[in-house]
PDB file of C-alpha atoms in Angstrom:
ATOM      1  CA  ASN A   1      -0.123  -0.009   0.324  1.00  0.00           C
ATOM      2  CA  ALA A   2       2.053   3.042  -1.411  1.00  0.00           C
ATOM      3  CA  GLY A   3      -0.801   5.764  -0.236  1.00  0.00           C
ATOM      4  CA  VAL A   4      -0.508   8.999  -2.580  1.00  0.00           C
ATOM      5  CA  THR A   5       2.583   9.010  -4.878  1.00  0.00           C
ATOM      6  CA  GLN A   6       3.749  11.876  -7.172  1.00  0.00           C
ATOM      7  CA  THR A   7       5.998  11.762 -10.026  1.00  0.00           C
ATOM      8  CA  PRO A   8       8.512  13.294 -10.931  1.00  0.00           C
ATOM      9  CA  LYS A   9       9.921  14.669  -7.771  1.00  0.00           C
ATOM     10  CA  PHE A  10      11.505  17.082  -9.292  1.00  0.00           C
ATOM     11  CA  ARG A  11      11.711  19.750 -12.198  1.00  0.00           C
ATOM     12  CA  VAL A  12      13.706  22.364 -14.006  1.00  0.00           C
ATOM     13  CA  LEU A  13      11.580  23.950 -17.174  1.00  0.00           C
ATOM     14  CA  LYS A  14      12.173  26.837 -18.770  1.00  0.00           C
ATOM     15  CA  THR A  15       9.591  30.083 -19.279  1.00  0.00           C
ATOM     16  CA  GLY A  16       7.362  28.764 -22.209  1.00  0.00           C
ATOM     17  CA  GLN A  17       7.621  24.982 -21.852  1.00  0.00           C
ATOM     18  CA  SER A  18       4.840  22.543 -20.411  1.00  0.00           C
ATOM     19  CA  MET A  19       4.418  19.838 -18.617  1.00  0.00           C
ATOM     20  CA  THR A  20       2.445  17.013 -16.689  1.00  0.00           C
ATOM     21  CA  LEU A  21       2.935  16.285 -12.966  1.00  0.00           C
ATOM     22  CA  LEU A  22       1.522  12.972 -12.080  1.00  0.00           C
ATOM     23  CA  CYS A  23      -0.387  11.737  -8.753  1.00  0.00           C
ATOM     24  CA  ALA A  24      -1.617   8.352  -7.946  1.00  0.00           C
ATOM     25  CA  GLN A  25      -3.546   6.758  -4.917  1.00  0.00           C
ATOM     26  CA  ASP A  26      -3.953   2.971  -4.409  1.00  0.00           C
ATOM     27  CA  MET A  27      -6.904   3.671  -1.456  1.00  0.00           C
ATOM     28  CA  ASN A  28      -9.669   3.841  -3.590  1.00  0.00           C
ATOM     29  CA  HIS A  29     -10.358   7.803  -2.754  1.00  0.00           C
ATOM     30  CA  GLU A  30     -12.670  10.187  -4.396  1.00  0.00           C
ATOM     31  CA  TYR A  31     -11.501  13.032  -3.807  1.00  0.00           C
ATOM     32  CA  MET A  32      -8.212  14.545  -5.134  1.00  0.00           C
ATOM     33  CA  TYR A  33      -6.617  17.822  -4.835  1.00  0.00           C
ATOM     34  CA  TRP A  34      -3.812  19.581  -5.938  1.00  0.00           C
ATOM     35  CA  TYR A  35      -1.906  22.331  -3.582  1.00  0.00           C
ATOM     36  CA  ARG A  36       0.906  24.336  -4.270  1.00  0.00           C
ATOM     37  CA  GLN A  37       3.382  25.435  -1.332  1.00  0.00           C
ATOM     38  CA  ASP A  38       5.533  28.061  -0.943  1.00  0.00           C
ATOM     39  CA  PRO A  39       6.997  29.881   1.838  1.00  0.00           C
ATOM     40  CA  GLY A  40       5.051  31.912   3.924  1.00  0.00           C
ATOM     41  CA  MET A  41       1.863  31.273   2.310  1.00  0.00           C
ATOM     42  CA  GLY A  42       0.937  27.922   3.348  1.00  0.00           C
ATOM     43  CA  LEU A  43      -0.596  25.346   1.063  1.00  0.00           C
ATOM     44  CA  ARG A  44      -3.140  26.695  -1.683  1.00  0.00           C
ATOM     45  CA  LEU A  45      -5.850  24.547  -3.353  1.00  0.00           C
ATOM     46  CA  ILE A  46      -5.381  25.061  -7.156  1.00  0.00           C
ATOM     47  CA  HIS A  47      -8.083  22.245  -8.395  1.00  0.00           C
ATOM     48  CA  TYR A  48      -9.581  19.303  -7.172  1.00  0.00           C
ATOM     49  CA  SER A  49     -11.208  16.365  -8.064  1.00  0.00           C
ATOM     50  CA  VAL A  50     -14.632  14.495  -6.163  1.00  0.00           C
ATOM     51  CA  GLY A  51     -14.491  11.571  -8.763  1.00  0.00           C
ATOM     52  CA  GLU A  52     -13.626  10.548 -11.636  1.00  0.00           C
ATOM     53  CA  GLY A  53     -14.623  12.540 -14.608  1.00  0.00           C
ATOM     54  CA  THR A  54     -14.873  15.385 -12.605  1.00  0.00           C
ATOM     55  CA  THR A  55     -12.622  18.358 -12.145  1.00  0.00           C
ATOM     56  CA  ALA A  56     -13.234  21.833 -10.392  1.00  0.00           C
ATOM     57  CA  LYS A  57     -10.905  25.338  -9.512  1.00  0.00           C
ATOM     58  CA  GLY A  58      -9.717  25.891  -6.376  1.00  0.00           C
ATOM     59  CA  GLU A  59      -8.028  29.267  -5.119  1.00  0.00           C
ATOM     60  CA  VAL A  60      -5.358  29.363  -7.435  1.00  0.00           C
ATOM     61  CA  PRO A  61      -6.238  27.806 -10.678  1.00  0.00           C
ATOM     62  CA  ASP A  62      -4.928  30.041 -13.109  1.00  0.00           C
ATOM     63  CA  GLY A  63      -2.208  28.723 -15.517  1.00  0.00           C
ATOM     64  CA  TYR A  64      -3.095  25.178 -14.745  1.00  0.00           C
ATOM     65  CA  ASN A  65      -5.335  22.569 -15.768  1.00  0.00           C
ATOM     66  CA  VAL A  66      -6.120  18.939 -14.557  1.00  0.00           C
ATOM     67  CA  SER A  67      -7.820  15.996 -15.462  1.00  0.00           C
ATOM     68  CA  ARG A  68      -9.183  12.753 -13.795  1.00  0.00           C
ATOM     69  CA  LEU A  69      -9.693   9.935 -16.095  1.00  0.00           C
ATOM     70  CA  LYS A  70      -9.092   7.529 -13.674  1.00  0.00           C
ATOM     71  CA  LYS A  71     -10.007   7.030 -10.080  1.00  0.00           C
ATOM     72  CA  GLN A  72      -6.896   6.504  -9.452  1.00  0.00           C
ATOM     73  CA  ASN A  73      -5.141   9.153 -11.090  1.00  0.00           C
ATOM     74  CA  PHE A  74      -5.115  12.768 -11.074  1.00  0.00           C
ATOM     75  CA  LEU A  75      -2.834  14.776 -13.747  1.00  0.00           C
ATOM     76  CA  LEU A  76      -1.787  18.564 -13.345  1.00  0.00           C
ATOM     77  CA  GLY A  77      -0.798  20.516 -16.379  1.00  0.00           C
ATOM     78  CA  LEU A  78       1.131  23.646 -16.960  1.00  0.00           C
ATOM     79  CA  GLU A  79       0.700  24.254 -20.280  1.00  0.00           C
ATOM     80  CA  SER A  80       3.494  27.584 -20.315  1.00  0.00           C
ATOM     81  CA  ALA A  81       5.307  27.162 -17.571  1.00  0.00           C
ATOM     82  CA  ALA A  82       6.172  31.114 -15.700  1.00  0.00           C
ATOM     83  CA  PRO A  83       8.928  31.461 -13.199  1.00  0.00           C
ATOM     84  CA  SER A  84       5.646  32.408 -10.749  1.00  0.00           C
ATOM     85  CA  GLN A  85       4.676  28.832 -11.277  1.00  0.00           C
ATOM     86  CA  THR A  86       7.971  27.532  -9.400  1.00  0.00           C
ATOM     87  CA  SER A  87       6.981  25.894  -5.823  1.00  0.00           C
ATOM     88  CA  VAL A  88       6.602  22.829  -4.777  1.00  0.00           C
ATOM     89  CA  TYR A  89       3.304  20.916  -5.528  1.00  0.00           C
ATOM     90  CA  PHE A  90       1.393  18.995  -3.334  1.00  0.00           C
ATOM     91  CA  CYS A  91      -1.204  15.933  -4.535  1.00  0.00           C
ATOM     92  CA  ALA A  92      -3.784  14.936  -1.872  1.00  0.00           C
ATOM     93  CA  SER A  93      -6.540  12.925  -1.551  1.00  0.00           C
ATOM     94  CA  SER A  94      -9.788  11.665   0.795  1.00  0.00           C
ATOM     95  CA  GLY A  95     -12.557   9.937   0.843  1.00  0.00           C
ATOM     96  CA  ASP A  96     -16.147  10.352  -0.288  1.00  0.00           C
ATOM     97  CA  ARG A  97     -17.062  13.023   2.647  1.00  0.00           C
ATOM     98  CA  GLY A  98     -14.854  15.807   2.608  1.00  0.00           C
ATOM     99  CA  THR A  99     -14.420  15.729   6.199  1.00  0.00           C
ATOM    100  CA  GLU A 100     -11.892  12.929   5.889  1.00  0.00           C
ATOM    101  CA  THR A 101      -8.225  13.528   6.114  1.00  0.00           C
ATOM    102  CA  GLN A 102      -6.537  13.931   3.640  1.00  0.00           C
ATOM    103  CA  TYR A 103      -3.359  12.147   2.397  1.00  0.00           C
ATOM    104  CA  PHE A 104      -0.564  13.861   1.027  1.00  0.00           C
ATOM    105  CA  GLY A 105       2.065  12.380  -1.151  1.00  0.00           C
ATOM    106  CA  PRO A 106       5.634  13.309  -0.899  1.00  0.00           C
ATOM    107  CA  GLY A 107       5.920  16.752  -3.786  1.00  0.00           C
ATOM    108  CA  THR A 108       7.160  17.584  -6.530  1.00  0.00           C
ATOM    109  CA  ARG A 109      10.077  20.288  -6.335  1.00  0.00           C
ATOM    110  CA  LEU A 110       9.443  22.586  -9.798  1.00  0.00           C
ATOM    111  CA  LEU A 111      11.576  25.332 -10.709  1.00  0.00           C
ATOM    112  CA  VAL A 112      10.673  27.666 -13.717  1.00  0.00           C
ATOM    113  CA  LEU A 113      13.728  29.376 -14.832  1.00  0.00           C
TER     114      LEU A 113
ATOM    115  CA  GLU B   1     -14.102  35.835   4.866  1.00  0.00           C
ATOM    116  CA  ASP B   2     -13.149  32.680   6.305  1.00  0.00           C
ATOM    117  CA  GLN B   3      -9.391  32.875   7.396  1.00  0.00           C
ATOM    118  CA  VAL B   4      -6.953  30.705   9.569  1.00  0.00           C
ATOM    119  CA  THR B   5      -3.943  32.349  11.521  1.00  0.00           C
ATOM    120  CA  GLN B   6      -0.455  30.377  13.316  1.00  0.00           C
ATOM    121  CA  SER B   7       1.293  31.953  15.605  1.00  0.00           C
ATOM    122  CA  PRO B   8       3.787  31.673  16.473  1.00  0.00           C
ATOM    123  CA  GLU B   9       5.556  31.622  12.943  1.00  0.00           C
ATOM    124  CA  ALA B  10       8.632  30.097  14.760  1.00  0.00           C
ATOM    125  CA  LEU B  11       9.391  28.629  17.736  1.00  0.00           C
ATOM    126  CA  ARG B  12      13.083  27.199  19.457  1.00  0.00           C
ATOM    127  CA  LEU B  13      12.689  24.948  22.082  1.00  0.00           C
ATOM    128  CA  GLN B  14      14.832  22.781  24.688  1.00  0.00           C
ATOM    129  CA  GLU B  15      14.596  19.056  24.920  1.00  0.00           C
ATOM    130  CA  GLY B  16      11.655  18.588  27.562  1.00  0.00           C
ATOM    131  CA  GLU B  17      10.306  22.181  27.762  1.00  0.00           C
ATOM    132  CA  SER B  18       6.813  22.036  27.017  1.00  0.00           C
ATOM    133  CA  SER B  19       4.621  24.609  25.094  1.00  0.00           C
ATOM    134  CA  SER B  20       1.857  25.540  22.746  1.00  0.00           C
ATOM    135  CA  LEU B  21       0.892  26.507  19.353  1.00  0.00           C
ATOM    136  CA  ASN B  22      -1.953  28.257  18.368  1.00  0.00           C
ATOM    137  CA  CYS B  23      -4.117  28.438  15.386  1.00  0.00           C
ATOM    138  CA  SER B  24      -7.005  31.354  15.531  1.00  0.00           C
ATOM    139  CA  TYR B  25      -9.388  31.056  13.264  1.00  0.00           C
ATOM    140  CA  THR B  26     -12.562  32.828  12.129  1.00  0.00           C
ATOM    141  CA  VAL B  27     -14.814  30.571   9.949  1.00  0.00           C
ATOM    142  CA  SER B  28     -18.414  30.439   9.029  1.00  0.00           C
ATOM    143  CA  GLY B  29     -19.900  26.780   9.436  1.00  0.00           C
ATOM    144  CA  LEU B  30     -16.625  24.813  10.562  1.00  0.00           C
ATOM    145  CA  ARG B  31     -17.335  21.200   9.948  1.00  0.00           C
ATOM    146  CA  GLY B  32     -13.291  20.273  11.164  1.00  0.00           C
ATOM    147  CA  LEU B  33     -10.318  21.520  12.116  1.00  0.00           C
ATOM    148  CA  PHE B  34      -7.240  19.845  11.639  1.00  0.00           C
ATOM    149  CA  TRP B  35      -3.903  19.576  12.396  1.00  0.00           C
ATOM    150  CA  TYR B  36      -0.839  18.243  10.482  1.00  0.00           C
ATOM    151  CA  ARG B  37       3.077  18.025  10.588  1.00  0.00           C
ATOM    152  CA  GLN B  38       5.330  18.559   8.251  1.00  0.00           C
ATOM    153  CA  ASP B  39       8.680  17.378   7.744  1.00  0.00           C
ATOM    154  CA  PRO B  40      11.334  19.324   5.677  1.00  0.00           C
ATOM    155  CA  GLY B  41      11.380  18.445   1.979  1.00  0.00           C
ATOM    156  CA  LYS B  42       8.361  15.719   2.974  1.00  0.00           C
ATOM    157  CA  GLY B  43       4.582  16.044   2.439  1.00  0.00           C
ATOM    158  CA  PRO B  44       2.006  17.006   5.901  1.00  0.00           C
ATOM    159  CA  GLU B  45       1.034  13.973   7.685  1.00  0.00           C
ATOM    160  CA  PHE B  46      -1.958  13.773   9.466  1.00  0.00           C
ATOM    161  CA  LEU B  47      -2.042  14.491  13.473  1.00  0.00           C
ATOM    162  CA  PHE B  48      -5.664  15.092  14.411  1.00  0.00           C
ATOM    163  CA  THR B  49      -9.139  16.158  13.436  1.00  0.00           C
ATOM    164  CA  LEU B  50     -11.714  17.932  15.838  1.00  0.00           C
ATOM    165  CA  TYR B  51     -14.943  18.493  14.887  1.00  0.00           C
ATOM    166  CA  SER B  52     -16.613  20.627  18.080  1.00  0.00           C
ATOM    167  CA  ALA B  53     -15.897  23.324  21.071  1.00  0.00           C
ATOM    168  CA  GLY B  54     -14.549  21.727  23.995  1.00  0.00           C
ATOM    169  CA  GLU B  55     -13.007  18.497  22.093  1.00  0.00           C
ATOM    170  CA  GLU B  56      -9.713  16.938  22.786  1.00  0.00           C
ATOM    171  CA  LYS B  57      -7.094  14.471  21.046  1.00  0.00           C
ATOM    172  CA  GLU B  58      -4.108  13.347  21.888  1.00  0.00           C
ATOM    173  CA  LYS B  59      -1.110  11.322  20.409  1.00  0.00           C
ATOM    174  CA  GLU B  60       2.129  10.943  22.201  1.00  0.00           C
ATOM    175  CA  ARG B  61       3.729  14.228  23.504  1.00  0.00           C
ATOM    176  CA  LEU B  62       0.822  15.835  21.712  1.00  0.00           C
ATOM    177  CA  LYS B  63      -2.581  17.227  22.400  1.00  0.00           C
ATOM    178  CA  ALA B  64      -4.872  18.833  20.521  1.00  0.00           C
ATOM    179  CA  THR B  65      -7.859  21.096  22.126  1.00  0.00           C
ATOM    180  CA  LEU B  66     -10.228  23.262  20.363  1.00  0.00           C
ATOM    181  CA  THR B  67     -12.724  26.336  21.599  1.00  0.00           C
ATOM    182  CA  LYS B  68     -15.315  28.347  19.270  1.00  0.00           C
ATOM    183  CA  LYS B  69     -12.525  30.866  18.075  1.00  0.00           C
ATOM    184  CA  GLU B  70      -8.739  28.998  18.326  1.00  0.00           C
ATOM    185  CA  SER B  71      -7.288  25.731  18.750  1.00  0.00           C
ATOM    186  CA  PHE B  72      -3.907  24.425  20.174  1.00  0.00           C
ATOM    187  CA  LEU B  73      -1.619  21.976  20.199  1.00  0.00           C
ATOM    188  CA  HIS B  74       0.238  21.177  23.115  1.00  0.00           C
ATOM    189  CA  ILE B  75       3.530  19.853  23.508  1.00  0.00           C
ATOM    190  CA  THR B  76       4.438  17.766  26.354  1.00  0.00           C
ATOM    191  CA  ALA B  77       8.460  17.603  27.075  1.00  0.00           C
ATOM    192  CA  PRO B  78       9.433  17.733  23.402  1.00  0.00           C
ATOM    193  CA  LYS B  79      11.857  15.833  21.858  1.00  0.00           C
ATOM    194  CA  PRO B  80      14.002  17.107  18.996  1.00  0.00           C
ATOM    195  CA  GLU B  81      12.171  14.352  16.535  1.00  0.00           C
ATOM    196  CA  ASP B  82       9.418  16.515  17.331  1.00  0.00           C
ATOM    197  CA  SER B  83      10.821  19.166  15.206  1.00  0.00           C
ATOM    198  CA  ALA B  84       9.005  19.800  12.244  1.00  0.00           C
ATOM    199  CA  THR B  85       6.454  22.621  10.778  1.00  0.00           C
ATOM    200  CA  TYR B  86       2.946  22.523  11.955  1.00  0.00           C
ATOM    201  CA  LEU B  87       0.253  23.262  10.099  1.00  0.00           C
ATOM    202  CA  CYS B  88      -3.454  23.464  11.290  1.00  0.00           C
ATOM    203  CA  ALA B  89      -6.577  23.907   8.565  1.00  0.00           C
ATOM    204  CA  TYR B  90     -10.099  24.214   8.720  1.00  0.00           C
ATOM    205  CA  TYR B  91     -12.787  22.288   6.518  1.00  0.00           C
ATOM    206  CA  THR B  92     -15.983  23.830   5.698  1.00  0.00           C
ATOM    207  CA  GLY B  93     -17.972  21.715   3.284  1.00  0.00           C
ATOM    208  CA  ARG B  94     -16.984  24.098   0.598  1.00  0.00           C
ATOM    209  CA  ARG B  95     -13.685  23.100  -1.744  1.00  0.00           C
ATOM    210  CA  ALA B  96     -11.143  21.580   0.190  1.00  0.00           C
ATOM    211  CA  LEU B  97      -9.113  22.121   3.239  1.00  0.00           C
ATOM    212  CA  THR B  98      -7.336  26.305   3.726  1.00  0.00           C
ATOM    213  CA  PHE B  99      -4.159  26.027   5.436  1.00  0.00           C
ATOM    214  CA  GLY B 100      -2.537  28.568   7.977  1.00  0.00           C
ATOM    215  CA  SER B 101       0.833  29.097   6.997  1.00  0.00           C
ATOM    216  CA  GLY B 102       2.341  27.244  10.092  1.00  0.00           C
ATOM    217  CA  THR B 103       4.679  27.221  12.867  1.00  0.00           C
ATOM    218  CA  ARG B 104       8.124  26.184  12.539  1.00  0.00           C
ATOM    219  CA  LEU B 105       9.276  24.147  15.925  1.00  0.00           C
ATOM    220  CA  GLN B 106      12.749  23.805  16.666  1.00  0.00           C
ATOM    221  CA  VAL B 107      13.637  21.495  19.729  1.00  0.00           C
ATOM    222  CA  GLN B 108      17.203  21.386  21.108  1.00  0.00           C
ATOM    223  CA  PRO B 109      18.504  18.805  22.510  1.00  0.00           C
TER     224      PRO B 109
END
């Protein structure tokens, strides 16, 4: 039981490049989330999903897209990376009620030059 | 506007020196107050969920309490391995958890 896994662990992009971050969970959770964490600002919600095939915007969705084609996977895409997207990205999942505990992945550190 | 504020930003303790971390919130319709621990370079790790004022939960040297305006994370006789950033977050039934900016705790031997 691996819990929540994220790939890659670290990536460097040039401004304008695109990439996809992958999150996978093996707990059969309905809810999945993408957060970014920046110094002094805490974790901020980018997008989330309440089930396979559904996505919704969070607090800071601009510049990101997501897809949830399979229940266990949640993809975060950056179509044209900007230096402001340099951050640490965390994926999380929780059960079928929003009050249930969210379990986090180990994070992806992204540097956009 | 719903918000959560953690204090202090950073705290340095000697091993065995008990203290408390504060999480003040102004939230309409609170449905859960969460505490997480985060080690450097890792994802947040769940500690506690509190649902109603007066509720308390304990785990080893940690005890979380909740009032109508704030939550405390009490650390009794801390050890160096308790050093981490402690995050509180609230849930209102909309979207997902909203996190505070955290308290960095350092426990010196």
